[in-house]
Amino acid sequence: MEKHKHMSETKERYCAGRDQKGDVWIEWTPAPTREIHLQSSVKALFGPHLLEVIDRTLIELGLADARVVVQDQGALDFVIAARLEAAVGPVTGKKLALTARAAAAPQRKRLRRTRLYLPGNNPDLMINAGLYGADCLILDLEDSVAPAEKAAARILVRHALAHVDFGASERIVRVNPLSSPYGGEDLDAIVPMAPDALLIPKCESRTDILNVEELIASLEKRFGLVHPIPLIGLIESAKGVVNAAEIALACDRLAALCFGAEDFSADIGAERTTDGRESFVARCQVLLAAKAAGLQALDTVYANVQDEAGLTASAQEAVALGFDGKGVIHPSQIKPIHQVFCPTAEQIDKAQRIVAAMEEALATGSGVTALNGKMIDAPVLMRAERTLALAKEYGLL
Amino acid sequence: MDFIANAVGRLVPTELEGRRLKPFAGAHADLAGGTGYGGRIRAAAQYTDKLLPDLDAAIEACAIRDGMTISFHHHLRNGDMLINLVMEKLAQRGLKDLVLAPSALFPTHEKLVALIESGVISHVEGSMNGPIGRACSLGRMKKAAVLRSHGGRFRAIQDGDLHIDVAFIAAPCSDAHGNANGLYGPSACGPLGFALADSLWADRVVVVTDHLAPFPCYPWTIEGGHVDYVVQVERIGDPAQIVSGTTEITRSPTRLLIAEYAARFVRDSGLMTEPGFSFQAGAGGVSLAFVKFMADYMAAAGITADFVRGGSTRFMVDLLNRGLTRYLLDGQSFDRDTVASLRDHPRHVETNPFVSYNYHSKGCFAQRVQVSVLGATEVDLDFNVNVNTHSDGWLLHGIGGFTDAADAHVTMITAPLVRNRVPIIVDRVTTVTAPGEMIDVIVTERGIAINPRRDDLQERLRHSSLPIVPIEKLSAMAVAMTGVPEKPRFNDRVVALIEFRDGTIIDVVRQLIPRE
């Protein structure tokens, strides 16, 4: 909600939303009777329906008499509800009742090769986000949302979690850090909606994670959530890199550590370059900390959307270093990255022979065996199993 | 007025404003027959000097009167200056009830709305753009507009249904005899084929050029033997609006996904690797990306298509230059690279609506195209397609080459399932442009529906990992997101006829009663 004073009168007006495609702009002022002024690109097709939705939502939000101006550009019902709540709720003190989507229990371990960032205040990008095959979607309340829009974005993401089908992608919300004025409210609003995971930015110490964990645990208890929500720690400062090892071990919820190159370069006073020498050591340190704690390590985004060759090279480097995934800022980056993570025919063949040899050894009561003269032990087996799991994901088995 | 239900169940009039009309009977129910129409010919001796000093002299020489039909082509697209210029001159002369017969109209022609409202133009036979379509929807044209496809327009002219009194042909390059092409000069646009029928059958033909070349201007898409007068003007168009510098592929992830699904469908169907492969795609957001994906798949499989068909762009030219197609058959060029290629590449071939699209002939090549990728505003559960009106009832678009290109072996519609809250799949299209029997596949970002008439395609795609679903399921998905839209309200007046390519009436557009 934004609060303005009219220049000409003393009456207050309240607004929320954006006058953009797939979104709606709402503005209201207290008035002696109820008036709804609706402008919409789809008024001829959905006029009565829109008026009914607006009316019903206003009643639920406890706003009886007001002059409400709605400028709509094809927003879906959940967006209209979210924008009304953002404009009205803070005045009436009411929220719309939302039910978390029935989803499978969140998993700490799952494929996270690609995570697509979606600005939390842009509903138009959310609607089809589940169609692009990203392993994870990040509904972002942090860097892609301006301070004035934080509250509206938080409400929108709540409604999106309740209403949008994100397909098979993991629904992750990046909240603001607890050290900011928004972090606590973000968790209050988002945890009850049972996202599949939370991405915690600007992790710099074990305490940062523990504070978040404590708040989440109490919210889960209050809202009766039975499955603990996994966390991904985003490390994007020199201090965070130095403390990566203790961060990785901070709590059982942690599923992965993620490296953020943009903020990191700024933090150490370096220019972000294409070959990324300024952050190479830091990336590796985050990776080692994650792996040492048994977590996944997720690499930063590749920022040049036009450069597919550069993206592929960067993904190849990430795979070679041992990263489990990369960040994505446009859906067109998903497929090239998945291709890089895809095991080759030779790798699959070798993995199958390793697993077969090991099964044979186990059947005969031995824990160790060899293939082509090379010893197969637990790590070799683990890598082989990981390759086969990936191959299955790619439909190659 | 008598109405009769046609083969797609639409009530169409049997007669309108003095013209007898035949109801649509099926996509291939009518065969060519009867006799053609012969235009007027004057003695050649009068034509030793066709060059006139200016447009006014040409208008005088053509003795244009009230009620005459004046035609134009649309190769200069949004850069065209001639239509507005000529029509304003005719208006200044106090002429009225003129019939405007363009092959297409663009936003730049919005000014013509004023001439429609003042009665200078009685109605349009040909195409529509947004503002003129809106005026038509509101009943502002004195008589009903007639919408025809590119092939249908050629047929109507050749059969005498559309008699053109005077054709003004904007020509990027012409000699003083009227031999003209679109390849050279500051307003070069590529092909000039949309003006062919006008040049053959109009009573008077005026070529207007801003690049007068010495005789002979060759190649001569328009042959001087059909041309009465030649006028040189300073500019016929704005080059920046005629062809874009380059055409760009969409960045919209939804559209990219649709294009990828469409290309995968073609690949997975096996059509791509069978002998005689060919396809057609235009310059829309999805089409360009489709061509790019096809190029990747064809290159990976080592395929060379027999031909590809444009609306051409640099991505089509790229196919030709990479050896991924033997021929590029070009109806209109959309960017500078394409115009240059048409000039220089021996297997980049200029076409016209007779060879490509005219159904009323001994065959055109539309039916030889294996795969055609087209857009739509609505598709219904019977696979009928609407490209003319929007779901709110406004008439906003012409047919373009839609009904002609839909005669391909496999016709695919690519469109977002939901466009800014408007669902594309509806129970019943607002207007039928093309019958469901011509439409084989609908590709959306949330699923692909195959027309149940095409068991063969169902079978070919049986093992594909593509999300193939019944069209009813696509419709249900859309409605779940948007809700059921209201239907537009119309009064009884017919404001436009939707003519099928064989000259029968497939649907009509009625006057809209706008909400508020």
mmCIF file of N, CA, C and O in Angstrom, chain A residues 122-186:
data_model
loop_
_atom_site.group_PDB
_atom_site.id
_atom_site.type_symbol
_atom_site.label_atom_id
_atom_site.label_comp_id
_atom_site.label_asym_id
_atom_site.label_seq_id
_atom_site.Cartn_x
_atom_site.Cartn_y
_atom_site.Cartn_z
ATOM 1 N N ASN A 122 5.784 -9.100 -10.055
ATOM 2 C CA ASN A 122 5.365 -9.156 -11.450
ATOM 3 C C ASN A 122 4.541 -10.413 -11.720
ATOM 4 O O ASN A 122 5.076 -11.467 -12.048
ATOM 5 N N PRO A 123 3.203 -10.311 -11.614
ATOM 6 C CA PRO A 123 2.367 -11.507 -11.769
ATOM 7 C C PRO A 123 2.428 -12.093 -13.174
ATOM 8 O O PRO A 123 2.283 -13.302 -13.347
ATOM 9 N N ASP A 124 2.660 -11.242 -14.180
ATOM 10 C CA ASP A 124 2.618 -11.708 -15.559
ATOM 11 C C ASP A 124 3.664 -12.795 -15.819
ATOM 12 O O ASP A 124 3.443 -13.709 -16.605
ATOM 13 N N LEU A 125 4.828 -12.678 -15.157
ATOM 14 C CA LEU A 125 5.885 -13.665 -15.370
ATOM 15 C C LEU A 125 5.645 -14.943 -14.580
ATOM 16 O O LEU A 125 6.256 -15.973 -14.838
ATOM 17 N N MET A 126 4.775 -14.871 -13.572
ATOM 18 C CA MET A 126 4.571 -16.037 -12.705
ATOM 19 C C MET A 126 3.661 -17.075 -13.349
ATOM 20 O O MET A 126 3.815 -18.272 -13.141
ATOM 21 N N ILE A 127 2.687 -16.581 -14.140
ATOM 22 C CA ILE A 127 1.589 -17.449 -14.562
ATOM 23 C C ILE A 127 2.067 -18.660 -15.355
ATOM 24 O O ILE A 127 1.600 -19.779 -15.151
ATOM 25 N N ASN A 128 3.030 -18.448 -16.255
ATOM 26 C CA ASN A 128 3.521 -19.569 -17.057
ATOM 27 C C ASN A 128 4.860 -20.113 -16.573
ATOM 28 O O ASN A 128 5.467 -20.955 -17.236
ATOM 29 N N ALA A 129 5.331 -19.649 -15.417
ATOM 30 C CA ALA A 129 6.689 -19.991 -14.986
ATOM 31 C C ALA A 129 6.889 -21.493 -14.817
ATOM 32 O O ALA A 129 7.992 -22.005 -14.985
ATOM 33 N N GLY A 130 5.821 -22.204 -14.514
ATOM 34 C CA GLY A 130 5.947 -23.641 -14.306
ATOM 35 C C GLY A 130 6.082 -24.440 -15.593
ATOM 36 O O GLY A 130 6.243 -25.662 -15.551
ATOM 37 N N LEU A 131 6.013 -23.751 -16.741
ATOM 38 C CA LEU A 131 5.995 -24.486 -18.018
ATOM 39 C C LEU A 131 7.371 -24.680 -18.628
ATOM 40 O O LEU A 131 7.520 -25.378 -19.618
ATOM 41 N N TYR A 132 8.384 -24.030 -18.065
ATOM 42 C CA TYR A 132 9.669 -23.993 -18.775
ATOM 43 C C TYR A 132 10.649 -25.077 -18.346
ATOM 44 O O TYR A 132 11.757 -25.142 -18.845
ATOM 45 N N GLY A 133 10.240 -25.882 -17.382
ATOM 46 C CA GLY A 133 11.091 -27.017 -17.016
ATOM 47 C C GLY A 133 12.211 -26.697 -16.054
ATOM 48 O O GLY A 133 13.104 -27.515 -15.852
ATOM 49 N N ALA A 134 12.194 -25.509 -15.429
ATOM 50 C CA ALA A 134 13.231 -25.192 -14.440
ATOM 51 C C ALA A 134 13.066 -26.132 -13.246
ATOM 52 O O ALA A 134 11.943 -26.405 -12.825
ATOM 53 N N ASP A 135 14.178 -26.599 -12.683
ATOM 54 C CA ASP A 135 14.074 -27.432 -11.484
ATOM 55 C C ASP A 135 13.483 -26.626 -10.335
ATOM 56 O O ASP A 135 12.692 -27.137 -9.555
ATOM 57 N N CYS A 136 13.897 -25.365 -10.232
ATOM 58 C CA CYS A 136 13.415 -24.527 -9.133
ATOM 59 C C CYS A 136 12.960 -23.171 -9.670
ATOM 60 O O CYS A 136 13.531 -22.662 -10.625
ATOM 61 N N LEU A 137 11.961 -22.612 -9.030
ATOM 62 C CA LEU A 137 11.556 -21.233 -9.311
ATOM 63 C C LEU A 137 11.793 -20.426 -8.046
ATOM 64 O O LEU A 137 11.440 -20.857 -6.950
ATOM 65 N N ILE A 138 12.423 -19.263 -8.201
ATOM 66 C CA ILE A 138 12.644 -18.402 -7.048
ATOM 67 C C ILE A 138 11.680 -17.225 -7.147
ATOM 68 O O ILE A 138 11.839 -16.348 -7.992
ATOM 69 N N LEU A 139 10.664 -17.216 -6.320
ATOM 70 C CA LEU A 139 9.781 -16.047 -6.230
ATOM 71 C C LEU A 139 10.505 -15.065 -5.333
ATOM 72 O O LEU A 139 10.664 -15.295 -4.135
ATOM 73 N N ASP A 140 10.951 -13.966 -5.934
ATOM 74 C CA ASP A 140 11.923 -13.122 -5.243
ATOM 75 C C ASP A 140 11.269 -11.916 -4.573
ATOM 76 O O ASP A 140 10.602 -11.113 -5.232
ATOM 77 N N LEU A 141 11.477 -11.792 -3.289
ATOM 78 C CA LEU A 141 11.009 -10.606 -2.556
ATOM 79 C C LEU A 141 12.156 -9.649 -2.273
ATOM 80 O O LEU A 141 11.947 -8.561 -1.752
ATOM 81 N N GLU A 142 13.391 -10.059 -2.642
ATOM 82 C CA GLU A 142 14.546 -9.266 -2.227
ATOM 83 C C GLU A 142 15.007 -8.287 -3.311
ATOM 84 O O GLU A 142 14.346 -7.296 -3.555
ATOM 85 N N ASP A 143 16.096 -8.618 -4.007
ATOM 86 C CA ASP A 143 16.735 -7.601 -4.853
ATOM 87 C C ASP A 143 15.899 -7.107 -6.031
ATOM 88 O O ASP A 143 16.094 -5.984 -6.486
ATOM 89 N N SER A 144 14.987 -7.923 -6.539
ATOM 90 C CA SER A 144 14.224 -7.475 -7.713
ATOM 91 C C SER A 144 12.970 -6.684 -7.330
ATOM 92 O O SER A 144 12.193 -6.311 -8.203
ATOM 93 N N VAL A 145 12.798 -6.435 -6.050
ATOM 94 C CA VAL A 145 11.612 -5.686 -5.609
ATOM 95 C C VAL A 145 12.043 -4.389 -4.916
ATOM 96 O O VAL A 145 12.824 -4.410 -3.963
ATOM 97 N N ALA A 146 11.540 -3.269 -5.410
ATOM 98 C CA ALA A 146 11.885 -1.961 -4.833
ATOM 99 C C ALA A 146 11.272 -1.832 -3.442
ATOM 100 O O ALA A 146 10.224 -2.422 -3.171
ATOM 101 N N PRO A 147 11.918 -1.055 -2.552
ATOM 102 C CA PRO A 147 11.408 -0.929 -1.175
ATOM 103 C C PRO A 147 9.922 -0.567 -1.111
ATOM 104 O O PRO A 147 9.175 -1.147 -0.317
ATOM 105 N N ALA A 148 9.462 0.345 -1.977
ATOM 106 C CA ALA A 148 8.054 0.771 -1.922
ATOM 107 C C ALA A 148 7.104 -0.361 -2.285
ATOM 108 O O ALA A 148 5.912 -0.290 -1.998
ATOM 109 N N GLU A 149 7.625 -1.400 -2.964
ATOM 110 C CA GLU A 149 6.754 -2.479 -3.431
ATOM 111 C C GLU A 149 6.864 -3.732 -2.574
ATOM 112 O O GLU A 149 6.233 -4.751 -2.863
ATOM 113 N N LYS A 150 7.689 -3.685 -1.526
ATOM 114 C CA LYS A 150 7.950 -4.896 -0.742
ATOM 115 C C LYS A 150 6.664 -5.519 -0.205
ATOM 116 O O LYS A 150 6.457 -6.727 -0.314
ATOM 117 N N ALA A 151 5.795 -4.676 0.376
ATOM 118 C CA ALA A 151 4.594 -5.219 1.013
ATOM 119 C C ALA A 151 3.655 -5.824 -0.021
ATOM 120 O O ALA A 151 3.111 -6.915 0.160
ATOM 121 N N ALA A 152 3.503 -5.114 -1.153
ATOM 122 C CA ALA A 152 2.602 -5.610 -2.198
ATOM 123 C C ALA A 152 3.134 -6.914 -2.785
ATOM 124 O O ALA A 152 2.367 -7.842 -3.062
ATOM 125 N N ALA A 153 4.453 -7.002 -2.965
ATOM 126 C CA ALA A 153 5.050 -8.209 -3.529
ATOM 127 C C ALA A 153 4.837 -9.395 -2.590
ATOM 128 O O ALA A 153 4.513 -10.507 -3.023
ATOM 129 N N ARG A 154 4.995 -9.147 -1.309
ATOM 130 C CA ARG A 154 4.815 -10.200 -0.300
ATOM 131 C C ARG A 154 3.405 -10.772 -0.393
ATOM 132 O O ARG A 154 3.210 -11.995 -0.389
ATOM 133 N N ILE A 155 2.431 -9.886 -0.513
ATOM 134 C CA ILE A 155 1.031 -10.339 -0.613
ATOM 135 C C ILE A 155 0.816 -11.077 -1.927
ATOM 136 O O ILE A 155 0.178 -12.135 -1.968
ATOM 137 N N LEU A 156 1.387 -10.541 -3.004
ATOM 138 C CA LEU A 156 1.210 -11.191 -4.308
ATOM 139 C C LEU A 156 1.799 -12.598 -4.298
ATOM 140 O O LEU A 156 1.188 -13.546 -4.807
ATOM 141 N N VAL A 157 2.977 -12.745 -3.733
ATOM 142 C CA VAL A 157 3.618 -14.062 -3.710
ATOM 143 C C VAL A 157 2.794 -15.041 -2.867
ATOM 144 O O VAL A 157 2.648 -16.211 -3.232
ATOM 145 N N ARG A 158 2.219 -14.561 -1.766
ATOM 146 C CA ARG A 158 1.316 -15.418 -0.981
ATOM 147 C C ARG A 158 0.173 -15.944 -1.848
ATOM 148 O O ARG A 158 -0.127 -17.139 -1.851
ATOM 149 N N HIS A 159 -0.442 -15.029 -2.590
ATOM 150 C CA HIS A 159 -1.576 -15.431 -3.436
ATOM 151 C C HIS A 159 -1.117 -16.352 -4.562
ATOM 152 O O HIS A 159 -1.825 -17.284 -4.943
ATOM 153 N N ALA A 160 0.070 -16.081 -5.103
ATOM 154 C CA ALA A 160 0.585 -16.941 -6.178
ATOM 155 C C ALA A 160 0.815 -18.355 -5.647
ATOM 156 O O ALA A 160 0.485 -19.342 -6.307
ATOM 157 N N LEU A 161 1.372 -18.450 -4.434
ATOM 158 C CA LEU A 161 1.610 -19.776 -3.847
ATOM 159 C C LEU A 161 0.294 -20.526 -3.633
ATOM 160 O O LEU A 161 0.237 -21.745 -3.700
ATOM 161 N N ALA A 162 -0.774 -19.763 -3.404
ATOM 162 C CA ALA A 162 -2.065 -20.409 -3.186
ATOM 163 C C ALA A 162 -2.746 -20.794 -4.491
ATOM 164 O O ALA A 162 -3.484 -21.767 -4.544
ATOM 165 N N HIS A 163 -2.514 -20.026 -5.566
ATOM 166 C CA HIS A 163 -3.346 -20.191 -6.763
ATOM 167 C C HIS A 163 -2.631 -20.630 -8.027
ATOM 168 O O HIS A 163 -3.274 -21.120 -8.942
ATOM 169 N N VAL A 164 -1.334 -20.391 -8.147
ATOM 170 C CA VAL A 164 -0.671 -20.685 -9.424
ATOM 171 C C VAL A 164 -0.099 -22.100 -9.409
ATOM 172 O O VAL A 164 0.514 -22.516 -8.433
ATOM 173 N N ASP A 165 -0.332 -22.802 -10.504
ATOM 174 C CA ASP A 165 0.245 -24.135 -10.661
ATOM 175 C C ASP A 165 1.651 -23.980 -11.242
ATOM 176 O O ASP A 165 1.806 -23.625 -12.413
ATOM 177 N N PHE A 166 2.651 -24.221 -10.423
ATOM 178 C CA PHE A 166 4.029 -24.082 -10.886
ATOM 179 C C PHE A 166 4.597 -25.402 -11.405
ATOM 180 O O PHE A 166 5.807 -25.559 -11.556
ATOM 181 N N GLY A 167 3.711 -26.333 -11.683
ATOM 182 C CA GLY A 167 4.128 -27.588 -12.301
ATOM 183 C C GLY A 167 5.055 -28.369 -11.397
ATOM 184 O O GLY A 167 4.888 -28.403 -10.180
ATOM 185 N N ALA A 168 6.066 -28.989 -12.009
ATOM 186 C CA ALA A 168 6.970 -29.838 -11.245
ATOM 187 C C ALA A 168 8.111 -29.051 -10.607
ATOM 188 O O ALA A 168 8.943 -29.609 -9.898
ATOM 189 N N SER A 169 8.149 -27.748 -10.864
ATOM 190 C CA SER A 169 9.260 -26.956 -10.332
ATOM 191 C C SER A 169 9.138 -26.776 -8.817
ATOM 192 O O SER A 169 8.032 -26.674 -8.273
ATOM 193 N N GLU A 170 10.283 -26.715 -8.167
ATOM 194 C CA GLU A 170 10.315 -26.468 -6.725
ATOM 195 C C GLU A 170 9.994 -24.989 -6.482
ATOM 196 O O GLU A 170 10.592 -24.111 -7.097
ATOM 197 N N ARG A 171 9.029 -24.726 -5.592
ATOM 198 C CA ARG A 171 8.612 -23.342 -5.335
ATOM 199 C C ARG A 171 9.418 -22.773 -4.175
ATOM 200 O O ARG A 171 9.170 -23.094 -3.016
ATOM 201 N N ILE A 172 10.406 -21.960 -4.520
ATOM 202 C CA ILE A 172 11.287 -21.385 -3.501
ATOM 203 C C ILE A 172 10.997 -19.886 -3.404
ATOM 204 O O ILE A 172 10.848 -19.220 -4.418
ATOM 205 N N VAL A 173 10.912 -19.368 -2.204
ATOM 206 C CA VAL A 173 10.751 -17.925 -2.047
ATOM 207 C C VAL A 173 12.045 -17.353 -1.483
ATOM 208 O O VAL A 173 12.577 -17.873 -0.491
ATOM 209 N N ARG A 174 12.571 -16.331 -2.159
ATOM 210 C CA ARG A 174 13.704 -15.613 -1.567
ATOM 211 C C ARG A 174 13.149 -14.475 -0.739
ATOM 212 O O ARG A 174 12.588 -13.517 -1.275
ATOM 213 N N VAL A 175 13.286 -14.609 0.572
ATOM 214 C CA VAL A 175 12.816 -13.563 1.482
ATOM 215 C C VAL A 175 13.923 -12.525 1.654
ATOM 216 O O VAL A 175 15.049 -12.726 1.207
ATOM 217 N N ASN A 176 13.617 -11.427 2.288
ATOM 218 C CA ASN A 176 14.651 -10.446 2.612
ATOM 219 C C ASN A 176 15.402 -10.916 3.856
ATOM 220 O O ASN A 176 14.874 -11.693 4.652
ATOM 221 N N PRO A 177 16.638 -10.451 4.020
ATOM 222 C CA PRO A 177 17.386 -10.872 5.211
ATOM 223 C C PRO A 177 16.711 -10.354 6.486
ATOM 224 O O PRO A 177 16.089 -9.286 6.468
ATOM 225 N N LEU A 178 16.847 -11.095 7.575
ATOM 226 C CA LEU A 178 16.232 -10.669 8.839
ATOM 227 C C LEU A 178 16.795 -9.331 9.319
ATOM 228 O O LEU A 178 16.146 -8.606 10.059
ATOM 229 N N SER A 179 18.016 -9.032 8.845
ATOM 230 C CA SER A 179 18.628 -7.766 9.254
ATOM 231 C C SER A 179 17.964 -6.566 8.581
ATOM 232 O O SER A 179 18.183 -5.424 8.970
ATOM 233 N N SER A 180 17.166 -6.803 7.562
ATOM 234 C CA SER A 180 16.463 -5.710 6.883
ATOM 235 C C SER A 180 15.109 -5.496 7.551
ATOM 236 O O SER A 180 14.652 -6.342 8.315
ATOM 237 N N PRO A 181 14.433 -4.382 7.252
ATOM 238 C CA PRO A 181 13.117 -4.159 7.879
ATOM 239 C C PRO A 181 12.042 -5.117 7.371
ATOM 240 O O PRO A 181 10.924 -5.099 7.888
ATOM 241 N N TYR A 182 12.351 -5.896 6.319
ATOM 242 C CA TYR A 182 11.292 -6.692 5.680
ATOM 243 C C TYR A 182 11.339 -8.185 6.006
ATOM 244 O O TYR A 182 10.361 -8.905 5.845
ATOM 245 N N GLY A 183 12.527 -8.656 6.438
ATOM 246 C CA GLY A 183 12.733 -10.102 6.556
ATOM 247 C C GLY A 183 11.732 -10.804 7.451
ATOM 248 O O GLY A 183 11.165 -11.838 7.079
ATOM 249 N N GLY A 184 11.475 -10.244 8.640
ATOM 250 C CA GLY A 184 10.564 -10.877 9.584
ATOM 251 C C GLY A 184 9.153 -10.979 9.031
ATOM 252 O O GLY A 184 8.511 -12.032 9.076
ATOM 253 N N GLU A 185 8.681 -9.876 8.447
ATOM 254 C CA GLU A 185 7.330 -9.884 7.872
ATOM 255 C C GLU A 185 7.234 -10.856 6.709
ATOM 256 O O GLU A 185 6.195 -11.484 6.499
ATOM 257 N N ASP A 186 8.323 -10.955 5.931
ATOM 258 C CA ASP A 186 8.327 -11.911 4.816
ATOM 259 C C ASP A 186 8.076 -13.321 5.339
ATOM 260 O O ASP A 186 7.225 -14.045 4.822
#
